[in-house]
XYZ file of N, CA and C in Angstrom:
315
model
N 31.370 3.697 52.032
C 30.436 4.760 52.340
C 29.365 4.288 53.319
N 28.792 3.010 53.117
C 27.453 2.377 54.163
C 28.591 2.098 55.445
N 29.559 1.579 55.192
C 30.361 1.531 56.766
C 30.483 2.811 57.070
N 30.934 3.653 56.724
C 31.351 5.048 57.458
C 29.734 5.957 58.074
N 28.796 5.398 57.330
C 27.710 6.093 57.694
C 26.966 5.419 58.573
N 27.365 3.669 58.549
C 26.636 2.971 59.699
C 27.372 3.624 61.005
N 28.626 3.823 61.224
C 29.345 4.045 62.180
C 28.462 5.726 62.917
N 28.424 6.702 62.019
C 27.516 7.914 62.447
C 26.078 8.014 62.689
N 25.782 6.192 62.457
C 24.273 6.152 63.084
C 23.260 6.101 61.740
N 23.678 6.066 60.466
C 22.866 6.570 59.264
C 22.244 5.015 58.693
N 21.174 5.186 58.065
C 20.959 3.341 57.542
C 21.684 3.669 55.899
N 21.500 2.723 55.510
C 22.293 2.449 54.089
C 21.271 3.221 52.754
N 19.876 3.459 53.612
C 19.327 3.990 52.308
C 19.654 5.522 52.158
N 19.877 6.158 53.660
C 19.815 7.348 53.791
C 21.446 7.844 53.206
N 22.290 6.817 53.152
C 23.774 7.140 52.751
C 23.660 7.002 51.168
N 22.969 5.994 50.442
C 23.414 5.980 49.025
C 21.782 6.058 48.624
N 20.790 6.422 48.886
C 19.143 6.795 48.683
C 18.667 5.396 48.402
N 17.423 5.346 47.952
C 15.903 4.423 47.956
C 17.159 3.729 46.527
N 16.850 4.532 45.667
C 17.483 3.331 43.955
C 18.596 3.067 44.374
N 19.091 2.139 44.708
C 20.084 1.200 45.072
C 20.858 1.263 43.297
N 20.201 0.595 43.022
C 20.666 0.274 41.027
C 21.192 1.495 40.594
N 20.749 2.727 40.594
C 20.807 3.913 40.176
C 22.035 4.519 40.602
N 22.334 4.298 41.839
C 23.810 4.469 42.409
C 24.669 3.788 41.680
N 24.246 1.978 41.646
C 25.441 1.728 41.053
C 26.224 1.935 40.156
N 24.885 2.429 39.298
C 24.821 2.478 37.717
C 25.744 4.203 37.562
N 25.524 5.119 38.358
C 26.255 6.221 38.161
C 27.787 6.036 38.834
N 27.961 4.915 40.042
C 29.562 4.638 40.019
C 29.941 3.982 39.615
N 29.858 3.475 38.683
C 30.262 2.841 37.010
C 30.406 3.169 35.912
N 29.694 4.668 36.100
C 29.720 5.531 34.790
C 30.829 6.210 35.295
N 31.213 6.147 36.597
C 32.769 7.450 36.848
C 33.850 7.049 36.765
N 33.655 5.189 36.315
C 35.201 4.670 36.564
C 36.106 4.714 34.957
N 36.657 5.421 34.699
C 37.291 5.488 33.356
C 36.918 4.013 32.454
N 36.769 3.977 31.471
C 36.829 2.440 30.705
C 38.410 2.597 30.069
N 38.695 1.095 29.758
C 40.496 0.655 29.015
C 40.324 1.293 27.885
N 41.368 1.644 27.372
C 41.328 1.897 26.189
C 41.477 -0.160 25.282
N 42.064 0.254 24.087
C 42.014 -1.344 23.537
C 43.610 -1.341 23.742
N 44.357 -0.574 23.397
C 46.237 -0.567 24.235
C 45.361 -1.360 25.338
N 44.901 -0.796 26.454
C 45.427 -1.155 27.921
C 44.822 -2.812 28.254
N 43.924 -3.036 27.055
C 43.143 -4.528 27.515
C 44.033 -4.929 26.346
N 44.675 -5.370 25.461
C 45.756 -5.949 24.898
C 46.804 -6.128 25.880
N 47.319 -4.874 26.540
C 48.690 -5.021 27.652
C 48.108 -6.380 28.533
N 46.627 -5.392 29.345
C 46.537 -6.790 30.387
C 46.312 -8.215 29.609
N 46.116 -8.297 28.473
C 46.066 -9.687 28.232
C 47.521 -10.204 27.547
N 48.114 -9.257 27.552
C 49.590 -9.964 27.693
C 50.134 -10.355 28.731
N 49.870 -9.945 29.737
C 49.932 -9.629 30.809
C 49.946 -11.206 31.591
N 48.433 -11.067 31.488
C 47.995 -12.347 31.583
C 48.398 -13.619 31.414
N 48.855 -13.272 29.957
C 49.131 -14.571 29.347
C 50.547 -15.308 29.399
N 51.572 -13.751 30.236
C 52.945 -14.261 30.410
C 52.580 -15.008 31.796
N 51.945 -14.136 32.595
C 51.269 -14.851 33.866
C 51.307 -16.653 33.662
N 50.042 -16.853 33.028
C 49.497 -18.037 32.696
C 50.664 -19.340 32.486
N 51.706 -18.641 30.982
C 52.542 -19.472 30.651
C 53.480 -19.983 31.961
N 53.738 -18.455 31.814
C 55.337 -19.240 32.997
C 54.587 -20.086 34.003
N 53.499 -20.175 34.693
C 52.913 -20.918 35.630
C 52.943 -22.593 34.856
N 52.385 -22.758 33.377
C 52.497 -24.086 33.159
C 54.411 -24.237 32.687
N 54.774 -23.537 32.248
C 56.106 -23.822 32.357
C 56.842 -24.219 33.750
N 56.895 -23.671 34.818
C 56.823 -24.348 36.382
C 56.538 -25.556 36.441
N 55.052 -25.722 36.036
C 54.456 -27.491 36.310
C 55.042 -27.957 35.080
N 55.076 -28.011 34.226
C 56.049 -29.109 33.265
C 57.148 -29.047 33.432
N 58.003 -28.198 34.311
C 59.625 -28.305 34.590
C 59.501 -28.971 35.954
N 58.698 -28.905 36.772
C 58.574 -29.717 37.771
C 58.399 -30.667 37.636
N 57.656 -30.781 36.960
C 57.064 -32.885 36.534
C 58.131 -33.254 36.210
N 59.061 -32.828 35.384
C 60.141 -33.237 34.635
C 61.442 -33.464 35.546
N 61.339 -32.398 36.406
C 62.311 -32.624 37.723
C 62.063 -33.623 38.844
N 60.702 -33.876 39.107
C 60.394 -35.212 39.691
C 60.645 -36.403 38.815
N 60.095 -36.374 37.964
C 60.958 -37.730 37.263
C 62.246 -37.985 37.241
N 63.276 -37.097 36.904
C 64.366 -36.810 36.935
C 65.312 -37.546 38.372
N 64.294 -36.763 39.574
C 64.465 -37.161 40.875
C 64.813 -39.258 41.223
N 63.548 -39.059 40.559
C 63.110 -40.195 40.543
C 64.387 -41.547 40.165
N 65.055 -41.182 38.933
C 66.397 -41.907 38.603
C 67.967 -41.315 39.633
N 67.632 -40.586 40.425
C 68.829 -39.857 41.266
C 70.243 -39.323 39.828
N 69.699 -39.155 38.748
C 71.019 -38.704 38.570
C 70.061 -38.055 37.299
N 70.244 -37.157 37.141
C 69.530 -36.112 36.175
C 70.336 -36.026 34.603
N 70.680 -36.762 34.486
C 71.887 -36.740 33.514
C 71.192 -38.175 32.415
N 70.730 -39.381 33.638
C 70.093 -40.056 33.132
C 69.057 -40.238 32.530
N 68.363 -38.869 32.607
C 67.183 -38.964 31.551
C 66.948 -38.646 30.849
N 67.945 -37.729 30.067
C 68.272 -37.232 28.834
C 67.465 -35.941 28.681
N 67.509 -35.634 27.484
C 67.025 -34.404 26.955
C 65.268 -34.140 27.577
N 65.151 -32.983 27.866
C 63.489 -32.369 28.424
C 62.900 -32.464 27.230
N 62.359 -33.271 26.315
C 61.762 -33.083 25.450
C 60.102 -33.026 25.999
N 59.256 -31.520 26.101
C 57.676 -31.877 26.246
C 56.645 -32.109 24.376
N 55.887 -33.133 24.946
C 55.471 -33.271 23.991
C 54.296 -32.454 23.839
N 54.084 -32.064 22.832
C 52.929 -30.850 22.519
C 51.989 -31.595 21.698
N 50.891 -31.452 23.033
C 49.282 -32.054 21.871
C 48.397 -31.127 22.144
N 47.490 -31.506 21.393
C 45.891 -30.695 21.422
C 45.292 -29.985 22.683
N 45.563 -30.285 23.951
C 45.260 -30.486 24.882
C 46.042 -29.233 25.782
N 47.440 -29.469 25.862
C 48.187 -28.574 25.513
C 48.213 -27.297 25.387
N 48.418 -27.249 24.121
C 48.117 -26.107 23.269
C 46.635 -25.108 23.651
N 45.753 -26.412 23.909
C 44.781 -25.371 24.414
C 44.621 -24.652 26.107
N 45.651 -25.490 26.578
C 45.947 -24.825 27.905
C 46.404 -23.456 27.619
N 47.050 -23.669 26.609
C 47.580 -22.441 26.520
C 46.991 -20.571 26.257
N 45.897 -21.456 25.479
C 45.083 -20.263 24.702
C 43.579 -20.050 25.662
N 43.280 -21.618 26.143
C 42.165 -20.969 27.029
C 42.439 -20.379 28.702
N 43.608 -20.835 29.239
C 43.913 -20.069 30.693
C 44.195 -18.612 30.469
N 44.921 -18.148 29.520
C 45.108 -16.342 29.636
C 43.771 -16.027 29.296
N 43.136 -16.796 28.003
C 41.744 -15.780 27.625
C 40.784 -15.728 29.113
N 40.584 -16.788 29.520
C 39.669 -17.156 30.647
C 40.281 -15.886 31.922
N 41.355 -16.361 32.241
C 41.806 -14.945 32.915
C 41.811 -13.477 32.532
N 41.333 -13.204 31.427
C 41.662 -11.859 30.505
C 40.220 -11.247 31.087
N 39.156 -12.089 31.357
C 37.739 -11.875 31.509
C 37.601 -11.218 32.997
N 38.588 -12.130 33.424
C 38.188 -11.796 34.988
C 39.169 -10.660 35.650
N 39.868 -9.599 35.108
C 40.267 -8.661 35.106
C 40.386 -7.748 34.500
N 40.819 -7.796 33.267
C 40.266 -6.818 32.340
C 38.825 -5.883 32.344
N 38.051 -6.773 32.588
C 36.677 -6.313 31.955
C 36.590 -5.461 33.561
N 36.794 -5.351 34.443
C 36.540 -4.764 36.155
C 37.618 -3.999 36.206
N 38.531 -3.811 35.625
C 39.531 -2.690 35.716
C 39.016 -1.424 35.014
């Protein structure tokens, strides 16, 4: 809206008035809020996001090592080991991402 009105010559107060805040605050009140369905979906969402991404880097690591002996056969079974550390990759990358979309949708 301030671009389309800078372009016709207008300043930014005369396009959205003097309360700056007051604007914002009423195009925020027009944007629908999630229901709790739709912020559950996106944080599933999310969280398949999240996984398959560390699933990638631990199948990669595992394939560079692998590399590493030239014969993939030689290194036996993919066993990842699951620690504390881990596990919390797991639970804090979707929540941490859940914040930064969810809540602006």
């Amino acid at each position: 809206m301030i671009l389309d009105g800078e372009q016709r010559g207008e300043s930014a107060s005369s396009v959205i008035g003097e309360d700056y805040h007051a604007f914002c605050d009423d195009v925020l009140e027009e944007i629908p809020r999630l229901t709790a369905g739709q912020k559950v979906m996106l944080c599933i969402r999310d969280a398949c996001g999240a996984v398959s991404v560390l699933a990638l880097l631990y199948g990669g690591l595992y394939l560079a090592l692998a590399a590493g002996y030239e014969d993939l056969n030689a290194v036996g079974p993919a066993y990842i080991e699951v620690t504390l550390g881990k596990l919390l990759q797991f639970v804090i990358i979707p929540c941490s991402n859940r914040y930064n979309t969810a809540d602006y949708l």
